[in-house]
PDB file of C-alpha atoms in Angstrom:
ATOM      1  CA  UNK A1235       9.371 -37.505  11.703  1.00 45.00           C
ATOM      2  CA  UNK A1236       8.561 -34.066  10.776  1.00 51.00           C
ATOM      3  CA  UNK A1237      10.244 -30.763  11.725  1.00 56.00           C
ATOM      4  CA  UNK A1238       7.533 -28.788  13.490  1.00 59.00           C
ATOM      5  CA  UNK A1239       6.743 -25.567  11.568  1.00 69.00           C
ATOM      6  CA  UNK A1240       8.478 -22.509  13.133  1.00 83.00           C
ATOM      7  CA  UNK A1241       6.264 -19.399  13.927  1.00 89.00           C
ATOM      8  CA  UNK A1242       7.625 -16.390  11.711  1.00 90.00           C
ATOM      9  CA  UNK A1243       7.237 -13.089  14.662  1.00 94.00           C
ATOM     10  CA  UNK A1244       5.984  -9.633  13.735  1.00 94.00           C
ATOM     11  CA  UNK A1245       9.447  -8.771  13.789  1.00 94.00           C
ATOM     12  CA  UNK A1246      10.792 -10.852  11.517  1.00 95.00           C
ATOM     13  CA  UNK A1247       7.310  -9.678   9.097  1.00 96.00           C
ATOM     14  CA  UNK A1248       9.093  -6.335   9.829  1.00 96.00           C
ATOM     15  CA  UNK A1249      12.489  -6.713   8.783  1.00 96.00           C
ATOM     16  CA  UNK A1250      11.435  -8.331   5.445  1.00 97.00           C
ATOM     17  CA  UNK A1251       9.219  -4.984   4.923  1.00 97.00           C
ATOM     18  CA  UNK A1252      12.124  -3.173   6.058  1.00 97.00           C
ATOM     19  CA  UNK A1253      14.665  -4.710   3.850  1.00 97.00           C
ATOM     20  CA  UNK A1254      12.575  -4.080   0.710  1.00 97.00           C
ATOM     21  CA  UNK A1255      11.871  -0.251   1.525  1.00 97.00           C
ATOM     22  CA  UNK A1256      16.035  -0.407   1.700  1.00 97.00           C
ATOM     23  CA  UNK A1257      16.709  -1.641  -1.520  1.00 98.00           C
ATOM     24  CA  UNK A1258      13.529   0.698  -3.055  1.00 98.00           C
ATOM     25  CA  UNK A1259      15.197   3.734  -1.505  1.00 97.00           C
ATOM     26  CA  UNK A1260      18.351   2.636  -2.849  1.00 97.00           C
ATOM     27  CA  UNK A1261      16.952   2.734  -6.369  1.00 97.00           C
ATOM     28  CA  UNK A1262      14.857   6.003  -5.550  1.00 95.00           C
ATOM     29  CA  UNK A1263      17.072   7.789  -3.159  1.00 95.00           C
ATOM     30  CA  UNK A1264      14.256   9.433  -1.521  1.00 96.00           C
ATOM     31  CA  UNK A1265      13.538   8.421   2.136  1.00 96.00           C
ATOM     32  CA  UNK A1266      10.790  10.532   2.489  1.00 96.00           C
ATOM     33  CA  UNK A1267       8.717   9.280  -0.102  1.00 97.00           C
ATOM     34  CA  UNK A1268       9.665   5.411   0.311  1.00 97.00           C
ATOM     35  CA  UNK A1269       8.055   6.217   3.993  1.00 97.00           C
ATOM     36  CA  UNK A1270       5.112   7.894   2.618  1.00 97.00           C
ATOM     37  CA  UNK A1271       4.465   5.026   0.539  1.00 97.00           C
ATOM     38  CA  UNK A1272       5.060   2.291   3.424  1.00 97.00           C
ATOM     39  CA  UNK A1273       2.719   4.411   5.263  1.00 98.00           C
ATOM     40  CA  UNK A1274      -0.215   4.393   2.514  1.00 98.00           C
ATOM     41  CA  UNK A1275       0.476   0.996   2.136  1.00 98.00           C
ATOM     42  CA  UNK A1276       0.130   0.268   5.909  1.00 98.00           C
ATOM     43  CA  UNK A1277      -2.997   2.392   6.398  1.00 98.00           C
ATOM     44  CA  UNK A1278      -4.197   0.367   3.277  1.00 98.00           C
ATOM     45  CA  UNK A1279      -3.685  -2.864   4.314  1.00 98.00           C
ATOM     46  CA  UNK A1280      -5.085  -1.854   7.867  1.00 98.00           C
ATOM     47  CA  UNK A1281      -8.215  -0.569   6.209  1.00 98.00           C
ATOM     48  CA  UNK A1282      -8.643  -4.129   4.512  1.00 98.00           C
ATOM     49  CA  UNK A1283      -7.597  -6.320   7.504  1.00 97.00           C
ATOM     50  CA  UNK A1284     -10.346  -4.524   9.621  1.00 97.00           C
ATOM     51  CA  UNK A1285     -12.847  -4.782   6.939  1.00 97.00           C
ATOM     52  CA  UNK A1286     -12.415  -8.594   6.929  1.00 97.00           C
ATOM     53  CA  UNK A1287     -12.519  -8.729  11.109  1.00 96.00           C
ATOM     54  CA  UNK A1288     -15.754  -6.332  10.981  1.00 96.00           C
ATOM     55  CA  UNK A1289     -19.090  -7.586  10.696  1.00 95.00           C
ATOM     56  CA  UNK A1290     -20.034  -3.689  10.227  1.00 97.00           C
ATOM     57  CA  UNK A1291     -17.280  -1.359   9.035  1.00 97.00           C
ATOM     58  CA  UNK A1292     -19.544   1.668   8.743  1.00 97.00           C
ATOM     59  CA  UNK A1293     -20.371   1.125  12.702  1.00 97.00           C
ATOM     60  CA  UNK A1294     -16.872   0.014  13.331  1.00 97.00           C
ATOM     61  CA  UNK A1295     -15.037   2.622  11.806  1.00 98.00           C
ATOM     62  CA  UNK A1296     -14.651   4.971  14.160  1.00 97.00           C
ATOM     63  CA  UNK A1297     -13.461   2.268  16.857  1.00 97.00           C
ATOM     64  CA  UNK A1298     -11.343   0.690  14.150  1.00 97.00           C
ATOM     65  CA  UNK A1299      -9.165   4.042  13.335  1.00 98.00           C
ATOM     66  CA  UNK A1300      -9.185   4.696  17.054  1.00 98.00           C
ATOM     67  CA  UNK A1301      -7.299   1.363  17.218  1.00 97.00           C
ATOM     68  CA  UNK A1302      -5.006   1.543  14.514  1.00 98.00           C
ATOM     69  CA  UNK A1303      -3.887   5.113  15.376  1.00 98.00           C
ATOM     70  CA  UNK A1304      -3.040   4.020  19.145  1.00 97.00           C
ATOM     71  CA  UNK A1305      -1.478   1.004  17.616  1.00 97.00           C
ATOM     72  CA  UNK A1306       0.777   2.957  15.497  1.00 97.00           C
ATOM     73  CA  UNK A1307       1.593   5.834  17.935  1.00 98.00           C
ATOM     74  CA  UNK A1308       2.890   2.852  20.321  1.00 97.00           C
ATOM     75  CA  UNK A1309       4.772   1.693  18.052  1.00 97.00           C
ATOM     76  CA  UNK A1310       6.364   5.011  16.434  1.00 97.00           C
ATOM     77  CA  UNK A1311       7.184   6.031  20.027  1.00 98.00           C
ATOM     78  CA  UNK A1312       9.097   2.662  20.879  1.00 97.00           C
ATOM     79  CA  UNK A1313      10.778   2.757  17.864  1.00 95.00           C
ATOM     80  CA  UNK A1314      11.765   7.076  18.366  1.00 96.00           C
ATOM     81  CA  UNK A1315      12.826   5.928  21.643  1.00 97.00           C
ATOM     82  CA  UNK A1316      15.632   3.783  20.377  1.00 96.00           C
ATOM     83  CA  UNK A1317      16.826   6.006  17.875  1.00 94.00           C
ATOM     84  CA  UNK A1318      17.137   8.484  20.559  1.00 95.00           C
ATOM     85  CA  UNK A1319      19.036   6.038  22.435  1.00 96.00           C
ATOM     86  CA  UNK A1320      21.048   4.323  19.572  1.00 93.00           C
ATOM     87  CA  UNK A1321      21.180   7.376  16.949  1.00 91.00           C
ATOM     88  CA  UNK A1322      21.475   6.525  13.404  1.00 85.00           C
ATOM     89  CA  UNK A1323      25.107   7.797  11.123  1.00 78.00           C
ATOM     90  CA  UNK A1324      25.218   8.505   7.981  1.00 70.00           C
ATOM     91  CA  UNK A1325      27.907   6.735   6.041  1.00 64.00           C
ATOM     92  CA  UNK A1326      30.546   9.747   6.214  1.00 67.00           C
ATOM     93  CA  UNK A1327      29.830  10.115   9.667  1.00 69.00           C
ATOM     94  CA  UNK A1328      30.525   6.113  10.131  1.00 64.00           C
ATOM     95  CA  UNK A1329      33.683   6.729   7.997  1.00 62.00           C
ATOM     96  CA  UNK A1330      34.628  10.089   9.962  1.00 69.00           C
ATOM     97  CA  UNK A1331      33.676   8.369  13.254  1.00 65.00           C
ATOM     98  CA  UNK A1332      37.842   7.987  14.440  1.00 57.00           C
ATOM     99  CA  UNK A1333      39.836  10.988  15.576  1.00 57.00           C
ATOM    100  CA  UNK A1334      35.960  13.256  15.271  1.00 53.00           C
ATOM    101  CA  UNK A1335      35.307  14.360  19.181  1.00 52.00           C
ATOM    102  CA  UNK A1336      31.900  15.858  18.330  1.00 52.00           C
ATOM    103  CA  UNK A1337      29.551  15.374  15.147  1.00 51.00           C
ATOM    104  CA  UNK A1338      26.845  17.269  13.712  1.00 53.00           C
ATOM    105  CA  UNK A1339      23.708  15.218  13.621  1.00 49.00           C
ATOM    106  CA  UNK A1340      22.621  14.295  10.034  1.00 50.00           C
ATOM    107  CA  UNK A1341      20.080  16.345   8.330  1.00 53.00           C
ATOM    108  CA  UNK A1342      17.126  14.263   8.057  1.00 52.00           C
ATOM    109  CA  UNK A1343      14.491  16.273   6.075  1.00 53.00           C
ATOM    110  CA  UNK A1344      11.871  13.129   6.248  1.00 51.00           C
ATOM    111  CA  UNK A1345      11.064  13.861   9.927  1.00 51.00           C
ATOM    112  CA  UNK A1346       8.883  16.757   9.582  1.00 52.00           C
ATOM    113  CA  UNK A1347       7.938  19.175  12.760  1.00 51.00           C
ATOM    114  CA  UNK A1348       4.621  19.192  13.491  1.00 43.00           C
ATOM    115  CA  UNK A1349       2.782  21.982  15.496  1.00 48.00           C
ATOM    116  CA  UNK A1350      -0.688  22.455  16.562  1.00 49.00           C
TER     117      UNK A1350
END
């Protein structure tokens, strides 16, 4: 008898992306640019998985980015959400955590402001 074949979930797909852009911006230091490059590499890989679900791309592009974009501004706003909830420490913070009553929030120079 056979042991049926588990499913992996999107969000274990995730964590192994995750895990890798760890250890690359452990190497590179840079968090900025390993998300630029997780975000090129997204959009990429979007651009290819609708090319192979569209039977025309030039009709469907429009629609397709429309998508995507919704799609990833679901996602980003989830994912803000919890950080907002559950904020993230930097290791001296974590280390400074005891006997500190109030902390200043980490400087994070990857999130970028945004105006219209």
């Amino acid at each position: 008898m056979s042991e049926a074949k588990k499913e992996t979930t999107i969000f274990q797909l995730a964590d192994q992306f995750i895990a890798l852009a760890n250890e690359i911006n452990a190497r590179e230091q840079d968090v900025s640019k390993v998300g630029t490059a997780m975000r090129f590499a997204a959009s990429r890989f979007n651009a290819f998985e609708a090319s192979l679900k569209s039977a025309d791309l030039s009709a469907e592009r429009d629609n397709a980015i429309e998508w995507f974009t919704n799609e990833y501004k679901e996602m980003l706003t989830d994912n803000l959400n919890d950080h907002i909830k559950n904020p993230s420490m930097s290791k001296d913070q974590e280390s400074k955590e005891q006997g500190a009553t109030e902390q200043e929030p980490a400087k994070d120079d990857a999130v970028q402001i945004f105006t219209k």
